Amino acid sequence: ETGVTQTPRHLVMGMTNKKSLKCEQHLGHNAMYWYKQSAKKPLELMFVYNFKEQTENNSVPSRFSPECPNSSHLFLHLHTLQPEDSALYLCASSQPGTPKNTIYFGEGSWLTVV
Amino acid sequence: GESVGLHLPTLSVQEGDNSIINCAYSNSASDYFIWYKQESGKGPQFIIDIRSNMDKRQGQRVTVLLNKTVKHLSLQIAATQPGDSAVYFCAETSMEYGNKLVFGAGTILRVKS
């Protein structure tokens, strides 16, 4: 139990589908993140939200659309994805403004685009 | 279960031996470092951290060493156990990175029984 819960754990979707990944954190943090992890690259930061406001979009294609309705919940809406988008999508949270910006990860959502 | 990092460097150790995992970081201004462990099918899990004003920090069975001169970080695991098998990532952060964590590529640790 990491305090960061992601659903679904596994998702298979076609390139024309619309789906969403959900993340919820129970740590009282005010920053939330989406990371992408694939076999050939290090962890890639996608989006950062601080106090519900998006503070970073790391040149992510518009077929990925994040939503942060409150500090505890984060969504990643997926639309017309490509097979190369297949990866592990990790949600994380941290408490900004602290001396050590340790982030805590969820278990991830395995996405396969067919 | 699924795994990532299929093309990462691999360290194989015998159960009971000590393991040393190395990481070269990129920014001499980085002031905070973390080691994460990622088991198959799970998200990265915080292991231990160290600030740049220290060169060594010990946890339970783990020690992190920091050499700022050569920008090198290492994780030592004492009496390695099968449950230590995982991918290990180092991460660095600094004001220059906006205090965001920058992750290394990772090292696979395989423990042989």
PDB file of C-alpha atoms in Angstrom:
ATOM      1  CA  GLU A   1       0.000   0.000   0.000  1.00  0.00           C
ATOM      2  CA  THR A   2       1.767   3.116  -1.249  1.00  0.00           C
ATOM      3  CA  GLY A   3      -0.915   5.703  -0.572  1.00  0.00           C
ATOM      4  CA  VAL A   4      -1.287   6.289  -4.307  1.00  0.00           C
ATOM      5  CA  THR A   5      -3.919   4.148  -6.004  1.00  0.00           C
ATOM      6  CA  GLN A   6      -4.240   3.747  -9.753  1.00  0.00           C
ATOM      7  CA  THR A   7      -7.040   2.173 -11.778  1.00  0.00           C
ATOM      8  CA  PRO A   8      -7.270   0.246 -13.947  1.00  0.00           C
ATOM      9  CA  ARG A   9      -4.098  -1.765 -13.471  1.00  0.00           C
ATOM     10  CA  HIS A  10      -4.313  -3.080 -17.023  1.00  0.00           C
ATOM     11  CA  LEU A  11      -6.006  -1.566 -20.068  1.00  0.00           C
ATOM     12  CA  VAL A  12      -6.139  -2.695 -23.671  1.00  0.00           C
ATOM     13  CA  MET A  13      -7.610  -0.207 -26.104  1.00  0.00           C
ATOM     14  CA  GLY A  14      -7.952   0.264 -29.824  1.00  0.00           C
ATOM     15  CA  MET A  15      -6.569   3.295 -31.581  1.00  0.00           C
ATOM     16  CA  THR A  16     -10.038   4.809 -31.980  1.00  0.00           C
ATOM     17  CA  ASN A  17     -11.128   4.265 -28.377  1.00  0.00           C
ATOM     18  CA  LYS A  18     -11.470   6.809 -25.598  1.00  0.00           C
ATOM     19  CA  LYS A  19     -10.487   5.685 -22.134  1.00  0.00           C
ATOM     20  CA  SER A  20      -9.284   7.225 -18.886  1.00  0.00           C
ATOM     21  CA  LEU A  21      -6.748   6.343 -16.226  1.00  0.00           C
ATOM     22  CA  LYS A  22      -7.534   7.317 -12.657  1.00  0.00           C
ATOM     23  CA  CYS A  23      -5.257   8.121  -9.749  1.00  0.00           C
ATOM     24  CA  GLU A  24      -6.091   8.877  -6.141  1.00  0.00           C
ATOM     25  CA  GLN A  25      -3.638   9.743  -3.382  1.00  0.00           C
ATOM     26  CA  HIS A  26      -4.290   9.438   0.342  1.00  0.00           C
ATOM     27  CA  LEU A  27      -1.124  11.176   1.519  1.00  0.00           C
ATOM     28  CA  GLY A  28      -2.433  14.708   1.829  1.00  0.00           C
ATOM     29  CA  HIS A  29      -0.046  15.907  -0.871  1.00  0.00           C
ATOM     30  CA  ASN A  30      -0.668  18.884  -3.099  1.00  0.00           C
ATOM     31  CA  ALA A  31       1.386  17.921  -6.141  1.00  0.00           C
ATOM     32  CA  MET A  32       0.514  15.108  -8.515  1.00  0.00           C
ATOM     33  CA  TYR A  33       2.310  13.758 -11.544  1.00  0.00           C
ATOM     34  CA  TRP A  34       1.917  11.514 -14.548  1.00  0.00           C
ATOM     35  CA  TYR A  35       4.978   9.594 -15.723  1.00  0.00           C
ATOM     36  CA  LYS A  36       5.383   7.258 -18.672  1.00  0.00           C
ATOM     37  CA  GLN A  37       7.655   4.247 -18.387  1.00  0.00           C
ATOM     38  CA  SER A  38       8.597   2.167 -21.432  1.00  0.00           C
ATOM     39  CA  ALA A  39      11.229  -0.472 -21.977  1.00  0.00           C
ATOM     40  CA  LYS A  40      13.689   1.644 -23.905  1.00  0.00           C
ATOM     41  CA  LYS A  41      13.606   4.904 -21.981  1.00  0.00           C
ATOM     42  CA  PRO A  42      14.007   6.176 -18.435  1.00  0.00           C
ATOM     43  CA  LEU A  43      10.974   7.421 -16.566  1.00  0.00           C
ATOM     44  CA  GLU A  44       9.485  10.294 -18.569  1.00  0.00           C
ATOM     45  CA  LEU A  45       7.680  13.079 -16.770  1.00  0.00           C
ATOM     46  CA  MET A  46       4.462  13.966 -18.610  1.00  0.00           C
ATOM     47  CA  PHE A  47       2.452  16.366 -16.475  1.00  0.00           C
ATOM     48  CA  VAL A  48       2.721  18.103 -13.124  1.00  0.00           C
ATOM     49  CA  TYR A  49      -0.120  19.570 -11.098  1.00  0.00           C
ATOM     50  CA  ASN A  50       0.441  21.773  -8.073  1.00  0.00           C
ATOM     51  CA  PHE A  51      -2.597  22.662  -5.989  1.00  0.00           C
ATOM     52  CA  LYS A  52      -4.858  21.491  -8.860  1.00  0.00           C
ATOM     53  CA  GLU A  53      -3.163  23.744 -11.403  1.00  0.00           C
ATOM     54  CA  GLN A  54      -1.150  22.281 -14.257  1.00  0.00           C
ATOM     55  CA  THR A  55       2.377  23.611 -13.901  1.00  0.00           C
ATOM     56  CA  GLU A  56       4.123  21.440 -16.426  1.00  0.00           C
ATOM     57  CA  ASN A  57       3.327  19.767 -19.713  1.00  0.00           C
ATOM     58  CA  ASN A  58       6.467  18.067 -20.940  1.00  0.00           C
ATOM     59  CA  SER A  59       5.629  18.373 -24.663  1.00  0.00           C
ATOM     60  CA  VAL A  60       3.047  15.618 -24.387  1.00  0.00           C
ATOM     61  CA  PRO A  61       0.872  15.002 -27.485  1.00  0.00           C
ATOM     62  CA  SER A  62      -2.686  16.265 -27.201  1.00  0.00           C
ATOM     63  CA  ARG A  63      -4.061  12.726 -27.424  1.00  0.00           C
ATOM     64  CA  PHE A  64      -3.173  12.617 -23.706  1.00  0.00           C
ATOM     65  CA  SER A  65      -5.358  14.974 -21.713  1.00  0.00           C
ATOM     66  CA  PRO A  66      -4.897  15.285 -17.936  1.00  0.00           C
ATOM     67  CA  GLU A  67      -7.505  16.448 -15.479  1.00  0.00           C
ATOM     68  CA  CYS A  68      -7.047  17.302 -11.806  1.00  0.00           C
ATOM     69  CA  PRO A  69     -10.396  18.070 -10.140  1.00  0.00           C
ATOM     70  CA  ASN A  70      -8.845  18.316  -6.671  1.00  0.00           C
ATOM     71  CA  SER A  71      -5.528  17.717  -4.939  1.00  0.00           C
ATOM     72  CA  SER A  72      -6.322  14.062  -4.307  1.00  0.00           C
ATOM     73  CA  HIS A  73      -7.431  12.960  -7.760  1.00  0.00           C
ATOM     74  CA  LEU A  74      -5.770  12.938 -11.136  1.00  0.00           C
ATOM     75  CA  PHE A  75      -7.009  11.558 -14.435  1.00  0.00           C
ATOM     76  CA  LEU A  76      -5.360  10.901 -17.766  1.00  0.00           C
ATOM     77  CA  HIS A  77      -7.844  10.883 -20.632  1.00  0.00           C
ATOM     78  CA  LEU A  78      -6.723   8.885 -23.649  1.00  0.00           C
ATOM     79  CA  HIS A  79      -7.989   9.398 -27.200  1.00  0.00           C
ATOM     80  CA  THR A  80      -6.802   8.094 -30.582  1.00  0.00           C
ATOM     81  CA  LEU A  81      -3.609   6.643 -29.182  1.00  0.00           C
ATOM     82  CA  GLN A  82      -0.877   4.977 -31.208  1.00  0.00           C
ATOM     83  CA  PRO A  83       0.712   1.565 -30.600  1.00  0.00           C
ATOM     84  CA  GLU A  84       3.921   3.315 -29.482  1.00  0.00           C
ATOM     85  CA  ASP A  85       1.933   4.779 -26.587  1.00  0.00           C
ATOM     86  CA  SER A  86       1.807   1.315 -25.042  1.00  0.00           C
ATOM     87  CA  ALA A  87       3.649   1.622 -21.734  1.00  0.00           C
ATOM     88  CA  LEU A  88       3.310   1.699 -17.970  1.00  0.00           C
ATOM     89  CA  TYR A  89       1.721   4.956 -16.848  1.00  0.00           C
ATOM     90  CA  LEU A  90       2.660   5.919 -13.325  1.00  0.00           C
ATOM     91  CA  CYS A  91       0.927   8.425 -11.120  1.00  0.00           C
ATOM     92  CA  ALA A  92       2.839  10.004  -8.265  1.00  0.00           C
ATOM     93  CA  SER A  93       2.380  12.634  -5.593  1.00  0.00           C
ATOM     94  CA  SER A  94       4.548  14.809  -3.393  1.00  0.00           C
ATOM     95  CA  GLN A  95       4.282  17.709  -1.013  1.00  0.00           C
ATOM     96  CA  PRO A  96       5.681  20.850  -2.661  1.00  0.00           C
ATOM     97  CA  GLY A  97       7.567  23.388  -0.623  1.00  0.00           C
ATOM     98  CA  THR A  98       9.222  20.794   1.581  1.00  0.00           C
ATOM     99  CA  PRO A  99      13.021  20.563   1.746  1.00  0.00           C
ATOM    100  CA  LYS A 100      12.988  17.092   0.230  1.00  0.00           C
ATOM    101  CA  ASN A 101      10.682  16.708  -2.746  1.00  0.00           C
ATOM    102  CA  THR A 102      10.281  12.972  -2.370  1.00  0.00           C
ATOM    103  CA  ILE A 103       7.626  11.656  -4.677  1.00  0.00           C
ATOM    104  CA  TYR A 104       5.603   8.537  -4.056  1.00  0.00           C
ATOM    105  CA  PHE A 105       4.392   6.389  -6.902  1.00  0.00           C
ATOM    106  CA  GLY A 106       1.326   4.299  -7.504  1.00  0.00           C
ATOM    107  CA  GLU A 107       1.520   0.781  -8.869  1.00  0.00           C
ATOM    108  CA  GLY A 108       0.934   1.979 -12.418  1.00  0.00           C
ATOM    109  CA  SER A 109      -1.511   1.265 -15.209  1.00  0.00           C
ATOM    110  CA  TRP A 110      -0.277  -1.031 -17.971  1.00  0.00           C
ATOM    111  CA  LEU A 111      -1.615   0.297 -21.257  1.00  0.00           C
ATOM    112  CA  THR A 112      -1.605  -1.674 -24.488  1.00  0.00           C
ATOM    113  CA  VAL A 113      -2.760   0.054 -27.664  1.00  0.00           C
ATOM    114  CA  VAL A 114      -3.782  -2.322 -30.431  1.00  0.00           C
TER     115      VAL A 114
ATOM    116  CA  GLY B   1       4.445 -10.218 -14.248  1.00  0.00           C
ATOM    117  CA  GLU B   2       5.287  -7.423 -16.621  1.00  0.00           C
ATOM    118  CA  SER B   3       8.553  -5.593 -16.336  1.00  0.00           C
ATOM    119  CA  VAL B   4      10.180  -2.569 -17.835  1.00  0.00           C
ATOM    120  CA  GLY B   5      13.788  -1.813 -18.490  1.00  0.00           C
ATOM    121  CA  LEU B   6      14.504  -4.941 -20.526  1.00  0.00           C
ATOM    122  CA  HIS B   7      17.618  -3.294 -21.959  1.00  0.00           C
ATOM    123  CA  LEU B   8      19.068  -2.049 -18.692  1.00  0.00           C
ATOM    124  CA  PRO B   9      22.441  -3.037 -17.212  1.00  0.00           C
ATOM    125  CA  THR B  10      22.147  -6.073 -14.985  1.00  0.00           C
ATOM    126  CA  LEU B  11      23.921  -6.956 -11.768  1.00  0.00           C
ATOM    127  CA  SER B  12      23.778 -10.604 -10.691  1.00  0.00           C
ATOM    128  CA  VAL B  13      24.730 -11.475  -7.129  1.00  0.00           C
ATOM    129  CA  GLN B  14      24.606 -14.554  -4.973  1.00  0.00           C
ATOM    130  CA  GLU B  15      22.138 -14.563  -2.107  1.00  0.00           C
ATOM    131  CA  GLY B  16      23.908 -13.398   1.044  1.00  0.00           C
ATOM    132  CA  ASP B  17      26.530 -11.353  -0.784  1.00  0.00           C
ATOM    133  CA  ASN B  18      26.644  -7.568  -0.731  1.00  0.00           C
ATOM    134  CA  SER B  19      25.417  -5.647  -3.772  1.00  0.00           C
ATOM    135  CA  ILE B  20      26.646  -2.307  -5.052  1.00  0.00           C
ATOM    136  CA  ILE B  21      24.578  -0.457  -7.604  1.00  0.00           C
ATOM    137  CA  ASN B  22      26.109   2.613  -9.179  1.00  0.00           C
ATOM    138  CA  CYS B  23      24.678   5.742 -10.699  1.00  0.00           C
ATOM    139  CA  ALA B  24      26.358   8.649 -12.441  1.00  0.00           C
ATOM    140  CA  TYR B  25      24.281  11.789 -12.150  1.00  0.00           C
ATOM    141  CA  SER B  26      24.388  14.669 -14.545  1.00  0.00           C
ATOM    142  CA  ASN B  27      24.029  17.966 -12.711  1.00  0.00           C
ATOM    143  CA  SER B  28      26.728  19.180 -10.360  1.00  0.00           C
ATOM    144  CA  ALA B  29      24.147  21.540  -8.839  1.00  0.00           C
ATOM    145  CA  SER B  30      21.878  18.679  -7.755  1.00  0.00           C
ATOM    146  CA  ASP B  31      21.395  18.780  -4.011  1.00  0.00           C
ATOM    147  CA  TYR B  32      19.080  15.902  -3.232  1.00  0.00           C
ATOM    148  CA  PHE B  33      19.198  12.287  -4.364  1.00  0.00           C
ATOM    149  CA  ILE B  34      16.882   9.322  -3.983  1.00  0.00           C
ATOM    150  CA  TRP B  35      17.099   5.616  -4.701  1.00  0.00           C
ATOM    151  CA  TYR B  36      13.950   3.822  -5.800  1.00  0.00           C
ATOM    152  CA  LYS B  37      13.282   0.098  -6.115  1.00  0.00           C
ATOM    153  CA  GLN B  38      10.832  -1.205  -8.695  1.00  0.00           C
ATOM    154  CA  GLU B  39       9.722  -4.808  -8.461  1.00  0.00           C
ATOM    155  CA  SER B  40       8.129  -6.574 -11.391  1.00  0.00           C
ATOM    156  CA  GLY B  41       4.593  -5.361 -11.964  1.00  0.00           C
ATOM    157  CA  LYS B  42       4.809  -2.587  -9.354  1.00  0.00           C
ATOM    158  CA  GLY B  43       5.534   1.103  -9.209  1.00  0.00           C
ATOM    159  CA  PRO B  44       8.870   2.518  -7.960  1.00  0.00           C
ATOM    160  CA  GLN B  45       9.197   2.428  -4.186  1.00  0.00           C
ATOM    161  CA  PHE B  46      11.284   4.894  -2.149  1.00  0.00           C
ATOM    162  CA  ILE B  47      14.296   3.225  -0.500  1.00  0.00           C
ATOM    163  CA  ILE B  48      16.626   5.900   0.836  1.00  0.00           C
ATOM    164  CA  ASP B  49      17.638   9.477   0.178  1.00  0.00           C
ATOM    165  CA  ILE B  50      20.615  11.722   0.785  1.00  0.00           C
ATOM    166  CA  ARG B  51      21.261  15.428   0.668  1.00  0.00           C
ATOM    167  CA  SER B  52      24.357  16.902  -0.938  1.00  0.00           C
ATOM    168  CA  ASN B  53      25.765  18.054   2.390  1.00  0.00           C
ATOM    169  CA  MET B  54      26.313  14.403   3.315  1.00  0.00           C
ATOM    170  CA  ASP B  55      28.479  11.734   1.733  1.00  0.00           C
ATOM    171  CA  LYS B  56      26.968   8.692   3.387  1.00  0.00           C
ATOM    172  CA  ARG B  57      23.642   7.662   4.824  1.00  0.00           C
ATOM    173  CA  GLN B  58      22.603   4.318   6.220  1.00  0.00           C
ATOM    174  CA  GLY B  59      19.264   2.628   6.414  1.00  0.00           C
ATOM    175  CA  GLN B  60      18.215  -0.869   7.235  1.00  0.00           C
ATOM    176  CA  ARG B  61      20.569  -3.084   5.187  1.00  0.00           C
ATOM    177  CA  VAL B  62      21.105  -0.257   2.691  1.00  0.00           C
ATOM    178  CA  THR B  63      23.718   2.471   2.489  1.00  0.00           C
ATOM    179  CA  VAL B  64      23.883   5.323   0.002  1.00  0.00           C
ATOM    180  CA  LEU B  65      27.225   6.920  -0.810  1.00  0.00           C
ATOM    181  CA  LEU B  66      27.586  10.239  -2.578  1.00  0.00           C
ATOM    182  CA  ASN B  67      30.752  11.430  -4.279  1.00  0.00           C
ATOM    183  CA  LYS B  68      30.114  14.944  -5.520  1.00  0.00           C
ATOM    184  CA  THR B  69      33.585  15.297  -6.983  1.00  0.00           C
ATOM    185  CA  VAL B  70      32.874  12.734  -9.674  1.00  0.00           C
ATOM    186  CA  LYS B  71      29.065  13.047  -9.569  1.00  0.00           C
ATOM    187  CA  HIS B  72      28.613   9.465  -8.476  1.00  0.00           C
ATOM    188  CA  LEU B  73      25.987   7.855  -6.310  1.00  0.00           C
ATOM    189  CA  SER B  74      25.944   4.265  -5.121  1.00  0.00           C
ATOM    190  CA  LEU B  75      23.531   2.016  -3.272  1.00  0.00           C
ATOM    191  CA  GLN B  76      24.956  -0.769  -1.183  1.00  0.00           C
ATOM    192  CA  ILE B  77      22.708  -3.612  -0.091  1.00  0.00           C
ATOM    193  CA  ALA B  78      24.045  -5.867   2.645  1.00  0.00           C
ATOM    194  CA  ALA B  79      23.307  -9.600   2.697  1.00  0.00           C
ATOM    195  CA  THR B  80      21.291  -9.466  -0.507  1.00  0.00           C
ATOM    196  CA  GLN B  81      18.081 -11.484  -0.452  1.00  0.00           C
ATOM    197  CA  PRO B  82      15.887 -12.860  -3.263  1.00  0.00           C
ATOM    198  CA  GLY B  83      13.310 -10.193  -2.408  1.00  0.00           C
ATOM    199  CA  ASP B  84      15.861  -7.555  -3.383  1.00  0.00           C
ATOM    200  CA  SER B  85      15.587  -8.596  -7.042  1.00  0.00           C
ATOM    201  CA  ALA B  86      14.211  -5.542  -8.840  1.00  0.00           C
ATOM    202  CA  VAL B  87      15.121  -2.565 -10.991  1.00  0.00           C
ATOM    203  CA  TYR B  88      16.858   0.190  -9.020  1.00  0.00           C
ATOM    204  CA  PHE B  89      16.685   3.838 -10.087  1.00  0.00           C
ATOM    205  CA  CYS B  90      18.596   6.811  -8.822  1.00  0.00           C
ATOM    206  CA  ALA B  91      17.013  10.249  -9.045  1.00  0.00           C
ATOM    207  CA  GLU B  92      18.439  13.733  -8.587  1.00  0.00           C
ATOM    208  CA  THR B  93      16.913  17.117  -8.134  1.00  0.00           C
ATOM    209  CA  SER B  94      18.028  20.705  -7.888  1.00  0.00           C
ATOM    210  CA  MET B  95      16.734  24.235  -8.145  1.00  0.00           C
ATOM    211  CA  GLU B  96      17.896  24.160 -11.754  1.00  0.00           C
ATOM    212  CA  TYR B  97      15.415  21.337 -12.408  1.00  0.00           C
ATOM    213  CA  GLY B  98      12.697  23.270 -10.620  1.00  0.00           C
ATOM    214  CA  ASN B  99      13.075  20.770  -7.796  1.00  0.00           C
ATOM    215  CA  LYS B 100      11.675  18.055 -10.062  1.00  0.00           C
ATOM    216  CA  LEU B 101      13.207  14.617  -9.889  1.00  0.00           C
ATOM    217  CA  VAL B 102      15.305  13.486 -12.851  1.00  0.00           C
ATOM    218  CA  PHE B 103      15.629   9.731 -13.047  1.00  0.00           C
ATOM    219  CA  GLY B 104      18.485   7.582 -14.247  1.00  0.00           C
ATOM    220  CA  ALA B 105      17.905   4.670 -16.593  1.00  0.00           C
ATOM    221  CA  GLY B 106      17.992   2.018 -13.882  1.00  0.00           C
ATOM    222  CA  THR B 107      19.888  -1.173 -13.063  1.00  0.00           C
ATOM    223  CA  ILE B 108      18.421  -4.650 -12.831  1.00  0.00           C
ATOM    224  CA  LEU B 109      19.505  -6.581  -9.739  1.00  0.00           C
ATOM    225  CA  ARG B 110      19.147 -10.368  -9.961  1.00  0.00           C
ATOM    226  CA  VAL B 111      19.735 -12.398  -6.844  1.00  0.00           C
ATOM    227  CA  LYS B 112      20.745 -16.023  -7.335  1.00  0.00           C
ATOM    228  CA  SER B 113      19.758 -18.520  -4.657  1.00  0.00           C
TER     229      SER B 113
END
